[in-house]
Amino acid sequence: MITLDCLGLRCPIPVIRLARAMPGVAVGEIVRVLADDPAAANDIPAWCRMKGQEFVAADGHAFDVRRVT
């Protein structure tokens, strides 16, 4: 699992960092995004839908995304 620490960063930086990290992630691997910006709860799942990635779970300030493609 790869962890991206985006705590303290505001929208859209957590999603931008997730997008930049994805090319280096193996298909099937999970990226955990740590983000405390309230917008991340909507932005990360929306990004997954738009990009064809799997939003796995949210737990507090942790958002797990599985690379599908």
CSV table of N, CA and C in Angstrom, one decimal:
chain,number,residue,atom,x,y,z
A,1,MET,N,0.9,-1.2,0.0
A,1,MET,CA,0.0,0.0,0.0
A,1,MET,C,0.9,1.2,0.0
A,2,ILE,N,0.5,2.2,-0.8
A,2,ILE,CA,1.2,3.5,-0.9
A,2,ILE,C,0.4,4.5,-0.1
A,3,THR,N,1.0,5.3,0.7
A,3,THR,CA,0.3,6.3,1.4
A,3,THR,C,0.7,7.7,1.0
A,4,LEU,N,-0.3,8.5,0.7
A,4,LEU,CA,0.0,9.9,0.3
A,4,LEU,C,-0.5,10.8,1.5
A,5,ASP,N,0.4,11.5,2.1
A,5,ASP,CA,0.1,12.4,3.2
A,5,ASP,C,-0.3,13.8,2.7
A,6,CYS,N,-1.6,14.0,2.6
A,6,CYS,CA,-2.1,15.3,2.1
A,6,CYS,C,-2.8,16.1,3.3
A,7,LEU,N,-2.5,15.7,4.5
A,7,LEU,CA,-3.1,16.4,5.6
A,7,LEU,C,-2.7,17.9,5.6
A,8,GLY,N,-3.6,18.7,5.8
A,8,GLY,CA,-3.4,20.2,5.9
A,8,GLY,C,-3.4,20.8,4.5
A,9,LEU,N,-3.6,20.0,3.4
A,9,LEU,CA,-3.7,20.6,2.1
A,9,LEU,C,-5.1,20.7,1.6
A,10,ARG,N,-5.4,21.8,0.9
A,10,ARG,CA,-6.8,22.1,0.5
A,10,ARG,C,-7.0,21.6,-0.9
A,11,CYS,N,-8.3,21.5,-1.2
A,11,CYS,CA,-8.7,21.1,-2.5
A,11,CYS,C,-8.2,22.1,-3.6
A,12,PRO,N,-7.7,21.6,-4.6
A,12,PRO,CA,-7.7,20.2,-5.2
A,12,PRO,C,-6.4,19.4,-5.0
A,13,ILE,N,-5.5,19.9,-4.1
A,13,ILE,CA,-4.2,19.3,-4.0
A,13,ILE,C,-4.3,17.8,-3.7
A,14,PRO,N,-5.1,17.3,-2.8
A,14,PRO,CA,-5.1,15.8,-2.6
A,14,PRO,C,-5.4,15.0,-3.8
A,15,VAL,N,-6.4,15.5,-4.6
A,15,VAL,CA,-6.7,14.8,-5.9
A,15,VAL,C,-5.6,14.9,-6.9
A,16,ILE,N,-5.0,16.0,-7.0
A,16,ILE,CA,-3.9,16.2,-7.9
A,16,ILE,C,-2.7,15.2,-7.5
A,17,ARG,N,-2.4,15.1,-6.2
A,17,ARG,CA,-1.4,14.2,-5.8
A,17,ARG,C,-1.7,12.8,-6.1
A,18,LEU,N,-3.0,12.4,-5.9
A,18,LEU,CA,-3.5,11.0,-6.2
A,18,LEU,C,-3.3,10.8,-7.7
A,19,ALA,N,-3.7,11.7,-8.5
A,19,ALA,CA,-3.6,11.5,-10.0
A,19,ALA,C,-2.1,11.4,-10.4
A,20,ARG,N,-1.2,12.2,-9.8
A,20,ARG,CA,0.2,12.1,-10.2
A,20,ARG,C,0.8,10.8,-9.7
A,21,ALA,N,0.3,10.2,-8.6
A,21,ALA,CA,0.9,9.0,-8.1
A,21,ALA,C,0.5,7.8,-8.9
A,22,MET,N,-0.7,7.8,-9.5
A,22,MET,CA,-1.3,6.6,-10.1
A,22,MET,C,-0.4,5.9,-11.2
A,23,PRO,N,0.3,6.7,-12.0
A,23,PRO,CA,1.1,6.0,-13.0
A,23,PRO,C,2.2,5.0,-12.4
A,24,GLY,N,2.6,5.3,-11.2
A,24,GLY,CA,3.6,4.5,-10.5
A,24,GLY,C,3.1,3.4,-9.7
A,25,VAL,N,1.8,3.2,-9.7
A,25,VAL,CA,1.1,2.2,-8.9
A,25,VAL,C,0.7,1.0,-9.7
A,26,ALA,N,1.0,-0.2,-9.2
A,26,ALA,CA,0.7,-1.4,-10.0
A,26,ALA,C,-0.9,-1.6,-9.9
A,27,VAL,N,-1.4,-2.2,-11.0
A,27,VAL,CA,-2.8,-2.5,-11.1
A,27,VAL,C,-3.1,-3.5,-9.9
A,28,GLY,N,-4.2,-3.2,-9.2
A,28,GLY,CA,-4.6,-4.0,-8.0
A,28,GLY,C,-4.1,-3.4,-6.7
A,29,GLU,N,-3.1,-2.5,-6.8
A,29,GLU,CA,-2.5,-2.0,-5.5
A,29,GLU,C,-3.4,-0.9,-5.0
A,30,ILE,N,-3.3,-0.6,-3.7
A,30,ILE,CA,-4.2,0.4,-3.1
A,30,ILE,C,-3.3,1.6,-2.7
A,31,VAL,N,-3.9,2.8,-3.0
A,31,VAL,CA,-3.3,4.0,-2.5
A,31,VAL,C,-4.1,4.6,-1.4
A,32,ARG,N,-3.5,4.9,-0.3
A,32,ARG,CA,-4.2,5.5,0.8
A,32,ARG,C,-3.9,7.0,0.8
A,33,VAL,N,-4.9,7.8,0.7
A,33,VAL,CA,-4.8,9.3,0.7
A,33,VAL,C,-5.2,9.7,2.1
A,34,LEU,N,-4.3,10.4,2.8
A,34,LEU,CA,-4.6,11.0,4.1
A,34,LEU,C,-4.9,12.5,3.8
A,35,ALA,N,-6.2,12.9,4.0
A,35,ALA,CA,-6.6,14.2,3.7
A,35,ALA,C,-7.7,14.7,4.7
A,36,ASP,N,-7.4,15.8,5.3
A,36,ASP,CA,-8.4,16.4,6.3
A,36,ASP,C,-9.2,17.5,5.7
A,37,ASP,N,-9.1,17.8,4.4
A,37,ASP,CA,-9.9,18.8,3.8
A,37,ASP,C,-11.3,18.2,3.6
A,38,PRO,N,-12.4,18.8,4.1
A,38,PRO,CA,-13.7,18.2,4.0
A,38,PRO,C,-14.1,17.9,2.6
A,39,ALA,N,-13.6,18.6,1.6
A,39,ALA,CA,-13.9,18.4,0.2
A,39,ALA,C,-13.4,17.0,-0.3
A,40,ALA,N,-12.4,16.5,0.3
A,40,ALA,CA,-11.8,15.2,-0.1
A,40,ALA,C,-12.8,14.1,0.0
A,41,ALA,N,-13.8,14.1,0.9
A,41,ALA,CA,-14.8,13.1,1.0
A,41,ALA,C,-15.7,13.0,-0.2
A,42,ASN,N,-15.8,14.1,-1.0
A,42,ASN,CA,-16.5,14.0,-2.2
A,42,ASN,C,-15.6,14.0,-3.4
A,43,ASP,N,-14.5,14.7,-3.4
A,43,ASP,CA,-13.6,14.8,-4.5
A,43,ASP,C,-12.9,13.5,-4.9
A,44,ILE,N,-12.5,12.7,-3.9
A,44,ILE,CA,-11.7,11.5,-4.2
A,44,ILE,C,-12.6,10.4,-4.8
A,45,PRO,N,-13.8,10.2,-4.2
A,45,PRO,CA,-14.7,9.2,-4.9
A,45,PRO,C,-15.1,9.7,-6.3
A,46,ALA,N,-15.3,11.0,-6.5
A,46,ALA,CA,-15.7,11.5,-7.8
A,46,ALA,C,-14.6,11.3,-8.8
A,47,TRP,N,-13.4,11.6,-8.4
A,47,TRP,CA,-12.2,11.3,-9.2
A,47,TRP,C,-12.1,9.9,-9.7
A,48,CYS,N,-12.4,9.0,-8.7
A,48,CYS,CA,-12.3,7.5,-9.0
A,48,CYS,C,-13.4,7.2,-10.1
A,49,ARG,N,-14.6,7.7,-10.0
A,49,ARG,CA,-15.6,7.4,-11.0
A,49,ARG,C,-15.2,8.0,-12.3
A,50,MET,N,-14.7,9.2,-12.4
A,50,MET,CA,-14.3,9.8,-13.7
A,50,MET,C,-13.1,9.1,-14.3
A,51,LYS,N,-12.2,8.5,-13.5
A,51,LYS,CA,-11.0,7.9,-14.0
A,51,LYS,C,-11.0,6.4,-14.1
A,52,GLY,N,-12.1,5.8,-13.7
A,52,GLY,CA,-12.3,4.3,-13.8
A,52,GLY,C,-11.5,3.6,-12.7
A,53,GLN,N,-11.2,4.2,-11.6
A,53,GLN,CA,-10.5,3.6,-10.5
A,53,GLN,C,-11.5,3.2,-9.4
A,54,GLU,N,-11.2,2.3,-8.5
A,54,GLU,CA,-12.1,1.8,-7.5
A,54,GLU,C,-11.9,2.5,-6.2
A,55,PHE,N,-12.9,3.2,-5.7
A,55,PHE,CA,-12.9,3.8,-4.4
A,55,PHE,C,-13.2,2.7,-3.4
A,56,VAL,N,-12.3,2.3,-2.6
A,56,VAL,CA,-12.5,1.1,-1.7
A,56,VAL,C,-13.1,1.5,-0.4
A,57,ALA,N,-12.6,2.5,0.3
A,57,ALA,CA,-13.2,2.8,1.6
A,57,ALA,C,-12.7,4.2,2.1
A,58,ALA,N,-13.4,4.7,3.0
A,58,ALA,CA,-13.1,6.0,3.7
A,58,ALA,C,-13.2,5.7,5.2
A,59,ASP,N,-12.1,6.1,6.0
A,59,ASP,CA,-12.1,5.9,7.4
A,59,ASP,C,-11.5,7.1,8.0
A,60,GLY,N,-12.4,8.0,8.5
A,60,GLY,CA,-11.9,9.3,9.1
A,60,GLY,C,-11.3,10.1,8.0
A,61,HIS,N,-10.0,10.3,8.1
A,61,HIS,CA,-9.2,11.1,7.1
A,61,HIS,C,-8.4,10.3,6.1
A,62,ALA,N,-8.7,9.0,6.1
A,62,ALA,CA,-8.0,8.1,5.2
A,62,ALA,C,-9.0,7.6,4.1
A,63,PHE,N,-8.5,7.7,2.9
A,63,PHE,CA,-9.3,7.3,1.7
A,63,PHE,C,-8.5,6.3,0.9
A,64,ASP,N,-9.1,5.1,0.7
A,64,ASP,CA,-8.4,4.0,0.0
A,64,ASP,C,-8.9,3.9,-1.5
A,65,VAL,N,-8.0,3.9,-2.4
A,65,VAL,CA,-8.3,3.8,-3.8
A,65,VAL,C,-7.5,2.7,-4.4
A,66,ARG,N,-8.1,1.7,-5.1
A,66,ARG,CA,-7.4,0.6,-5.8
A,66,ARG,C,-7.3,1.0,-7.3
A,67,ARG,N,-6.0,0.8,-7.8
A,67,ARG,CA,-5.8,1.1,-9.2
A,67,ARG,C,-6.4,-0.1,-10.0
A,68,VAL,N,-7.3,0.2,-10.9
A,68,VAL,CA,-8.0,-0.8,-11.7
A,68,VAL,C,-7.4,-0.8,-13.1
A,69,THR,N,-7.0,0.3,-13.7
A,69,THR,CA,-6.5,0.4,-15.0
A,69,THR,C,-5.1,1.0,-15.0
